[in-house]
Coordinates of C-alpha atoms in Angstrom, one line a residue:
M1 CA 0.0 -0.2 -0.1
N2 CA 1.9 3.3 -1.1
D3 CA 0.8 5.6 2.1
T4 CA 1.8 9.1 0.2
I5 CA -0.8 9.0 -2.4
L6 CA -4.6 9.9 -1.4
R7 CA -6.4 7.2 -3.6
H8 CA -10.2 7.3 -4.7
D9 CA -9.5 3.8 -6.6
W10 CA -10.1 1.3 -4.2
R11 CA -11.5 -1.7 -5.3
I12 CA -14.2 -4.3 -2.8
E13 CA -11.7 -6.7 -2.3
E14 CA -9.4 -3.7 -0.9
I15 CA -11.5 -2.6 1.2
E16 CA -13.0 -6.3 2.5
A17 CA -9.3 -6.5 3.4
L18 CA -9.3 -3.6 5.7
L19 CA -12.7 -4.2 7.4
D20 CA -11.4 -7.5 7.5
L21 CA -8.8 -6.7 9.9
P22 CA -8.3 -7.2 13.8
F23 CA -8.9 -3.6 15.1
N24 CA -5.6 -3.6 16.8
D25 CA -4.5 -4.1 13.6
L26 CA -6.0 -1.3 11.7
L27 CA -5.6 0.6 15.0
F28 CA -1.7 0.5 13.9
R29 CA -2.0 0.9 10.4
A30 CA -3.8 4.4 11.3
Q31 CA -1.3 5.8 14.0
T32 CA 1.2 4.8 11.6
L33 CA 0.0 7.0 8.7
H34 CA -0.8 9.4 11.1
R35 CA 2.8 9.7 12.4
A36 CA 4.3 9.7 8.8
H37 CA 1.8 12.6 8.0
F38 CA 1.1 14.7 11.1
D39 CA 3.2 15.0 14.8
P40 CA 1.9 11.8 16.7
N41 CA 1.4 14.1 19.7
Q42 CA -1.3 16.6 18.3
V43 CA -5.0 15.2 17.4
Q44 CA -7.2 17.2 15.8
V45 CA -10.6 16.9 18.1
S46 CA -13.9 18.1 16.2
S47 CA -17.4 18.4 17.9
L48 CA -20.8 17.9 16.7
L49 CA -22.8 21.5 17.1
S50 CA -26.5 21.5 17.1
I51 CA -27.2 24.6 15.6
K52 CA -31.3 23.9 15.9
T53 CA -32.3 22.2 18.9
G54 CA -36.3 20.2 18.5
A55 CA -39.1 21.9 17.1
C56 CA -37.7 20.4 13.6
S57 CA -40.9 20.5 11.1
E58 CA -39.8 17.0 9.8
D59 CA -41.2 13.7 10.5
C60 CA -37.7 11.6 11.2
G61 CA -38.9 8.9 13.7
Y62 CA -35.1 8.2 14.3
C63 CA -34.2 11.7 15.2
S64 CA -35.1 13.6 18.8
Q65 CA -35.2 17.2 17.2
S66 CA -38.9 16.3 15.4
A67 CA -41.3 18.7 17.0
K68 CA -43.7 15.3 15.8
Y69 CA -42.3 13.4 19.5
N70 CA -41.8 14.0 22.7
T71 CA -38.7 13.2 23.7
D72 CA -37.8 16.2 26.8
V73 CA -35.6 18.0 24.9
E74 CA -35.7 21.6 25.4
P75 CA -36.5 23.3 21.7
E76 CA -33.7 26.4 21.2
R77 CA -33.9 28.5 18.0
L78 CA -32.1 28.3 15.3
L79 CA -28.7 29.9 16.0
P80 CA -27.3 32.8 13.7
V81 CA -25.4 32.5 10.9
G82 CA -21.6 33.2 11.7
R83 CA -22.0 32.0 15.5

């Protein structure tokens, strides 16, 4: 596997081989790639921000944001742009 090239031409067999790796082997390979291209002592942390909580007009049965269900979520207005 060439670690220096971003690929978009993965074959199904290659993807399945990655998915079949034991978790620790997959973690090791990911860490090896990270160390090759980034400072190994730094990790980017991202977080999700709900720009609107509750009172959504959509009726998605799996989502606690929908106004159609009682989820005990306190509705909040849509965040302003740029926040």
